[in-house]
Tab-separated table of C-alpha atoms in Angstrom:
chain	number	residue	atom	x	y	z
A	1	UNK	CA	31.748	-98.534	-11.512
A	2	UNK	CA	29.864	-101.391	-11.740
A	3	UNK	CA	31.019	-104.170	-14.721
A	4	UNK	CA	27.505	-103.389	-15.862
A	5	UNK	CA	28.617	-99.640	-16.581
A	6	UNK	CA	31.836	-100.139	-17.170
A	7	UNK	CA	30.512	-102.090	-20.637
A	8	UNK	CA	28.338	-99.220	-21.205
A	9	UNK	CA	31.001	-96.879	-21.388
A	10	UNK	CA	33.692	-98.703	-23.553
A	11	UNK	CA	30.977	-99.696	-25.697
A	12	UNK	CA	31.236	-99.572	-29.136
A	13	UNK	CA	27.112	-97.873	-30.021
A	14	UNK	CA	28.445	-95.505	-26.371
A	15	UNK	CA	28.119	-92.409	-29.544
A	16	UNK	CA	24.741	-93.622	-30.341
A	17	UNK	CA	21.739	-91.754	-29.526
A	18	UNK	CA	19.856	-93.698	-26.533
A	19	UNK	CA	16.824	-93.207	-28.769
A	20	UNK	CA	18.559	-95.385	-31.448
A	21	UNK	CA	19.407	-97.953	-29.469
A	22	UNK	CA	16.117	-97.416	-27.426
A	23	UNK	CA	14.296	-98.545	-31.104
A	24	UNK	CA	15.994	-101.599	-31.466
A	25	UNK	CA	16.190	-103.118	-28.246
A	26	UNK	CA	12.170	-102.746	-27.816
A	27	UNK	CA	11.276	-103.741	-31.456
A	28	UNK	CA	13.367	-107.418	-30.484
A	29	UNK	CA	11.219	-107.108	-26.918
A	30	UNK	CA	8.116	-106.360	-28.949
A	31	UNK	CA	8.896	-109.439	-30.825
A	32	UNK	CA	10.181	-111.616	-27.830
A	33	UNK	CA	6.329	-110.852	-27.049
A	34	UNK	CA	4.319	-110.979	-29.299
A	35	UNK	CA	5.551	-113.202	-32.193
A	36	UNK	CA	5.464	-117.143	-32.357
A	37	UNK	CA	8.265	-119.033	-29.671
A	38	UNK	CA	9.528	-120.578	-32.588
A	39	UNK	CA	11.192	-118.934	-34.874
A	40	UNK	CA	10.855	-115.735	-33.600
A	41	UNK	CA	12.503	-116.300	-29.998
A	42	UNK	CA	15.078	-117.501	-31.362
A	43	UNK	CA	15.280	-115.103	-34.186
A	44	UNK	CA	15.660	-112.356	-31.392
A	45	UNK	CA	18.328	-114.432	-29.735
A	46	UNK	CA	20.434	-114.952	-32.589
A	47	UNK	CA	19.957	-111.676	-33.191
A	48	UNK	CA	20.466	-109.608	-29.882
A	49	UNK	CA	24.017	-111.810	-30.416
A	50	UNK	CA	24.886	-110.238	-32.946
A	51	UNK	CA	24.494	-107.101	-31.918
A	52	UNK	CA	25.993	-107.747	-28.816
A	53	UNK	CA	28.946	-108.460	-30.249
A	54	UNK	CA	28.567	-105.671	-33.194
A	55	UNK	CA	28.604	-103.048	-30.143
A	56	UNK	CA	31.793	-105.402	-28.440
A	57	UNK	CA	29.696	-106.615	-25.676
A	58	UNK	CA	31.825	-109.123	-23.202
A	59	UNK	CA	29.920	-112.242	-23.351
A	60	UNK	CA	31.221	-113.550	-20.136
A	61	UNK	CA	29.703	-110.357	-18.456
A	62	UNK	CA	26.910	-111.003	-20.573
A	63	UNK	CA	26.266	-114.899	-19.188
A	64	UNK	CA	26.948	-113.554	-15.589
A	65	UNK	CA	25.109	-111.009	-15.642
A	66	UNK	CA	21.822	-113.227	-16.934
A	67	UNK	CA	23.006	-116.397	-14.964
A	68	UNK	CA	20.097	-114.925	-12.021
A	69	UNK	CA	17.201	-114.340	-14.075
A	70	UNK	CA	17.417	-117.893	-16.389
A	71	UNK	CA	17.773	-119.670	-13.285
A	72	UNK	CA	14.410	-117.140	-12.034
A	73	UNK	CA	12.892	-117.921	-15.036
A	74	UNK	CA	13.565	-121.818	-15.545
A	75	UNK	CA	12.520	-122.637	-11.604
A	76	UNK	CA	9.355	-120.463	-12.299
A	77	UNK	CA	8.966	-122.428	-15.676
A	78	UNK	CA	9.044	-125.518	-14.194
A	79	UNK	CA	5.590	-125.627	-12.047
A	80	UNK	CA	4.171	-125.911	-15.659
A	81	UNK	CA	5.284	-129.617	-15.896
A	82	UNK	CA	3.013	-130.568	-13.523
A	83	UNK	CA	-0.523	-130.632	-12.561
A	84	UNK	CA	-2.535	-131.820	-9.844
A	85	UNK	CA	-5.782	-134.389	-9.266
A	86	UNK	CA	-9.314	-134.303	-8.118
A	87	UNK	CA	-7.499	-136.919	-6.121
A	88	UNK	CA	-4.427	-134.699	-4.690
A	89	UNK	CA	-2.127	-136.800	-7.141
A	90	UNK	CA	0.692	-134.517	-9.071
A	91	UNK	CA	1.066	-135.701	-12.238
A	92	UNK	CA	2.850	-134.420	-15.867
A	93	UNK	CA	0.631	-132.446	-17.114
A	94	UNK	CA	-1.124	-132.606	-20.861
A	95	UNK	CA	0.935	-129.824	-22.804
A	96	UNK	CA	2.613	-128.829	-19.529
A	97	UNK	CA	6.464	-128.701	-21.816
A	98	UNK	CA	5.306	-127.273	-24.370
A	99	UNK	CA	4.230	-124.616	-22.054
A	100	UNK	CA	7.018	-124.107	-20.455
A	101	UNK	CA	8.961	-123.957	-23.038
A	102	UNK	CA	6.759	-121.488	-24.340
A	103	UNK	CA	7.065	-118.965	-21.314
A	104	UNK	CA	11.263	-120.284	-21.323
A	105	UNK	CA	12.053	-118.886	-24.645
A	106	UNK	CA	10.230	-115.663	-24.700
A	107	UNK	CA	11.817	-114.787	-21.535
A	108	UNK	CA	15.079	-115.838	-22.193
A	109	UNK	CA	14.267	-113.335	-25.696
A	110	UNK	CA	13.232	-110.415	-23.982
A	111	UNK	CA	16.284	-110.305	-20.758
A	112	UNK	CA	18.685	-111.078	-23.485
A	113	UNK	CA	17.001	-107.847	-25.480
A	114	UNK	CA	16.380	-105.933	-22.209
A	115	UNK	CA	20.611	-106.602	-21.312
A	116	UNK	CA	21.159	-105.311	-24.991
A	117	UNK	CA	20.383	-102.196	-23.563
A	118	UNK	CA	21.864	-101.987	-20.281
A	119	UNK	CA	25.449	-103.308	-21.813
A	120	UNK	CA	25.136	-100.192	-24.102
A	121	UNK	CA	24.064	-97.511	-22.635
A	122	UNK	CA	25.183	-95.378	-19.764
A	123	UNK	CA	22.614	-95.166	-16.861
A	124	UNK	CA	24.140	-90.941	-17.189
A	125	UNK	CA	23.304	-90.969	-20.862
A	126	UNK	CA	19.501	-92.488	-20.212
A	127	UNK	CA	18.943	-90.333	-17.968
A	128	UNK	CA	19.716	-86.991	-19.234
A	129	UNK	CA	17.440	-87.915	-22.292
A	130	UNK	CA	14.261	-88.666	-20.252
A	131	UNK	CA	14.842	-85.066	-18.453
A	132	UNK	CA	14.578	-83.242	-21.744
A	133	UNK	CA	11.300	-86.079	-22.301
A	134	UNK	CA	7.586	-84.872	-21.135
A	135	UNK	CA	8.578	-86.859	-18.173
A	136	UNK	CA	8.046	-85.516	-14.305
A	137	UNK	CA	11.452	-83.848	-13.518
A	138	UNK	CA	10.786	-84.694	-10.225
A	139	UNK	CA	10.792	-88.705	-11.372
A	140	UNK	CA	13.386	-87.880	-13.142
A	141	UNK	CA	15.341	-86.631	-10.408
A	142	UNK	CA	14.760	-89.052	-7.852
A	143	UNK	CA	15.555	-91.603	-10.502
A	144	UNK	CA	19.675	-90.566	-10.858
A	145	UNK	CA	20.052	-89.920	-6.397
A	146	UNK	CA	18.770	-93.246	-6.246
A	147	UNK	CA	20.979	-94.776	-8.197
A	148	UNK	CA	23.975	-92.116	-6.951
A	149	UNK	CA	22.991	-93.433	-3.542
A	150	UNK	CA	23.215	-97.289	-4.179
A	151	UNK	CA	26.688	-96.695	-6.310
A	152	UNK	CA	27.885	-94.999	-3.127
A	153	UNK	CA	26.378	-98.020	-1.229
A	154	UNK	CA	27.187	-100.167	-3.126
A	155	UNK	CA	30.861	-99.422	-2.171
A	156	UNK	CA	30.633	-98.562	0.670
A	157	UNK	CA	29.721	-102.488	1.946
A	158	UNK	CA	32.654	-103.747	-0.511
A	159	UNK	CA	35.261	-101.645	2.056
A	160	UNK	CA	33.618	-102.392	4.632
A	161	UNK	CA	33.053	-106.476	4.229
A	162	UNK	CA	36.940	-106.052	2.570
A	163	UNK	CA	37.941	-104.531	5.875
A	164	UNK	CA	35.892	-106.624	8.148
A	165	UNK	CA	37.549	-110.341	5.892
A	166	UNK	CA	41.005	-108.743	6.866
A	167	UNK	CA	39.775	-109.089	11.047
A	168	UNK	CA	38.644	-112.557	10.407
A	169	UNK	CA	34.789	-111.324	10.220
A	170	UNK	CA	33.492	-114.397	8.601
A	171	UNK	CA	35.444	-117.130	9.272
A	172	UNK	CA	33.274	-118.464	11.392
A	173	UNK	CA	28.886	-119.119	11.203
A	174	UNK	CA	28.458	-117.539	14.832
A	175	UNK	CA	31.437	-114.245	13.850
A	176	UNK	CA	29.681	-114.377	10.056
A	177	UNK	CA	26.712	-113.245	11.203
A	178	UNK	CA	27.756	-110.691	13.452
A	179	UNK	CA	29.379	-108.938	10.977
A	180	UNK	CA	27.020	-109.276	8.787
A	181	UNK	CA	24.630	-106.844	11.671
A	182	UNK	CA	27.511	-104.719	12.132
A	183	UNK	CA	28.095	-103.970	8.421
A	184	UNK	CA	24.061	-103.270	7.631
A	185	UNK	CA	24.117	-100.621	10.796
A	186	UNK	CA	26.770	-99.257	9.486
A	187	UNK	CA	24.797	-98.838	6.098
A	188	UNK	CA	21.870	-97.533	7.379
A	189	UNK	CA	23.826	-94.406	9.316
A	190	UNK	CA	26.670	-93.678	6.368
A	191	UNK	CA	23.101	-93.832	3.592
A	192	UNK	CA	21.735	-91.565	6.257
A	193	UNK	CA	24.125	-89.501	7.207
A	194	UNK	CA	24.991	-89.740	3.025
A	195	UNK	CA	21.610	-88.324	1.862
A	196	UNK	CA	21.831	-85.221	4.410
A	197	UNK	CA	24.897	-84.124	2.701
A	198	UNK	CA	23.524	-84.443	-0.132
A	199	UNK	CA	20.424	-81.769	0.762
A	200	UNK	CA	22.856	-79.381	2.404
A	201	UNK	CA	24.314	-79.657	-0.408
A	202	UNK	CA	21.288	-78.698	-2.845
A	203	UNK	CA	20.397	-76.393	-0.634
A	204	UNK	CA	23.544	-74.249	-0.791
A	205	UNK	CA	23.598	-74.304	-4.187
A	206	UNK	CA	20.106	-72.363	-4.844
A	207	UNK	CA	18.244	-75.708	-5.753
A	208	UNK	CA	14.725	-74.732	-7.413
A	209	UNK	CA	13.074	-78.503	-8.133
A	210	UNK	CA	15.760	-78.892	-11.122
A	211	UNK	CA	19.318	-80.604	-11.728
A	212	UNK	CA	21.530	-79.717	-13.810
A	213	UNK	CA	23.822	-81.699	-16.386
A	214	UNK	CA	25.449	-80.750	-18.765
A	215	UNK	CA	25.652	-83.742	-21.686
A	216	UNK	CA	27.523	-84.475	-25.003
A	217	UNK	CA	24.968	-82.936	-28.122
A	218	UNK	CA	24.114	-87.040	-29.909
A	219	UNK	CA	21.999	-86.067	-32.914
A	220	UNK	CA	19.097	-88.814	-33.410
A	221	UNK	CA	19.802	-89.610	-37.657
A	222	UNK	CA	16.777	-91.250	-39.663
A	223	UNK	CA	19.006	-93.505	-41.418
A	224	UNK	CA	20.384	-95.137	-37.739
A	225	UNK	CA	16.950	-95.060	-36.613
A	226	UNK	CA	15.659	-96.848	-39.992
A	227	UNK	CA	19.113	-99.136	-38.813
A	228	UNK	CA	17.724	-100.176	-35.832
A	229	UNK	CA	14.212	-100.977	-36.710
A	230	UNK	CA	14.980	-103.257	-39.743
A	231	UNK	CA	16.084	-106.435	-37.510
A	232	UNK	CA	12.581	-106.273	-36.190
A	233	UNK	CA	10.927	-105.858	-39.052
A	234	UNK	CA	12.944	-108.862	-40.612
A	235	UNK	CA	11.683	-110.966	-37.959
A	236	UNK	CA	8.539	-110.087	-37.985
A	237	UNK	CA	8.610	-110.705	-41.595
A	238	UNK	CA	10.405	-114.138	-41.432
A	239	UNK	CA	7.665	-115.409	-38.375
A	240	UNK	CA	4.807	-114.650	-39.759
A	241	UNK	CA	5.355	-116.195	-43.352
A	242	UNK	CA	6.351	-119.416	-41.529
A	243	UNK	CA	2.907	-118.739	-39.769
A	244	UNK	CA	1.018	-118.314	-43.189
A	245	UNK	CA	2.994	-121.153	-44.654
A	246	UNK	CA	2.304	-123.616	-42.319
């Protein structure tokens, strides 16, 4: 189990229906994308951090998970600061700083809302309820099986890498390349073998095109849905009020 899954299972909000958390995070995401970046994105970020604290999401894990996407956002927005002239000269773009700040603010706020949902909703709870919706059953089951296979392959890769490191498989560049190639070969063979055994197991159990999974019932209460929608409505009202006053 990955640290993200562990945090989702330990979250205080695990007892709430995924639809409630979807309303909260979806509303904040819409605010981050549609409202003016100031103060919309700032308010969304503050609300996301407050919600993460209420759900007891480890802020250290949240920072580690968000680091790589934030670096990507920053590097993607950096070219907006520059402009190429007709003679090929490179210079600062007019209004580039404002556009870059807008992109960074919107993308960072949107990222926070998505991470909040991921760190408070286990994949098993989400997939089990998607199977009951109108989504194609085959699509949901492919996602579930792919997720399971990824978890198995990650654990296999960690064990093989640990064994290689214990045998000094990465003590030099040449041996590291050789060990990485061997790791790729092992993962390919084991993934094919795992898929074959999974297919045979489903066939032996009389698979008819639908996986039946028992899940705990989590009722959706109107009070919880209203409370989940309140932050987005409040942020929208504050942002639009400021826009009108300015």
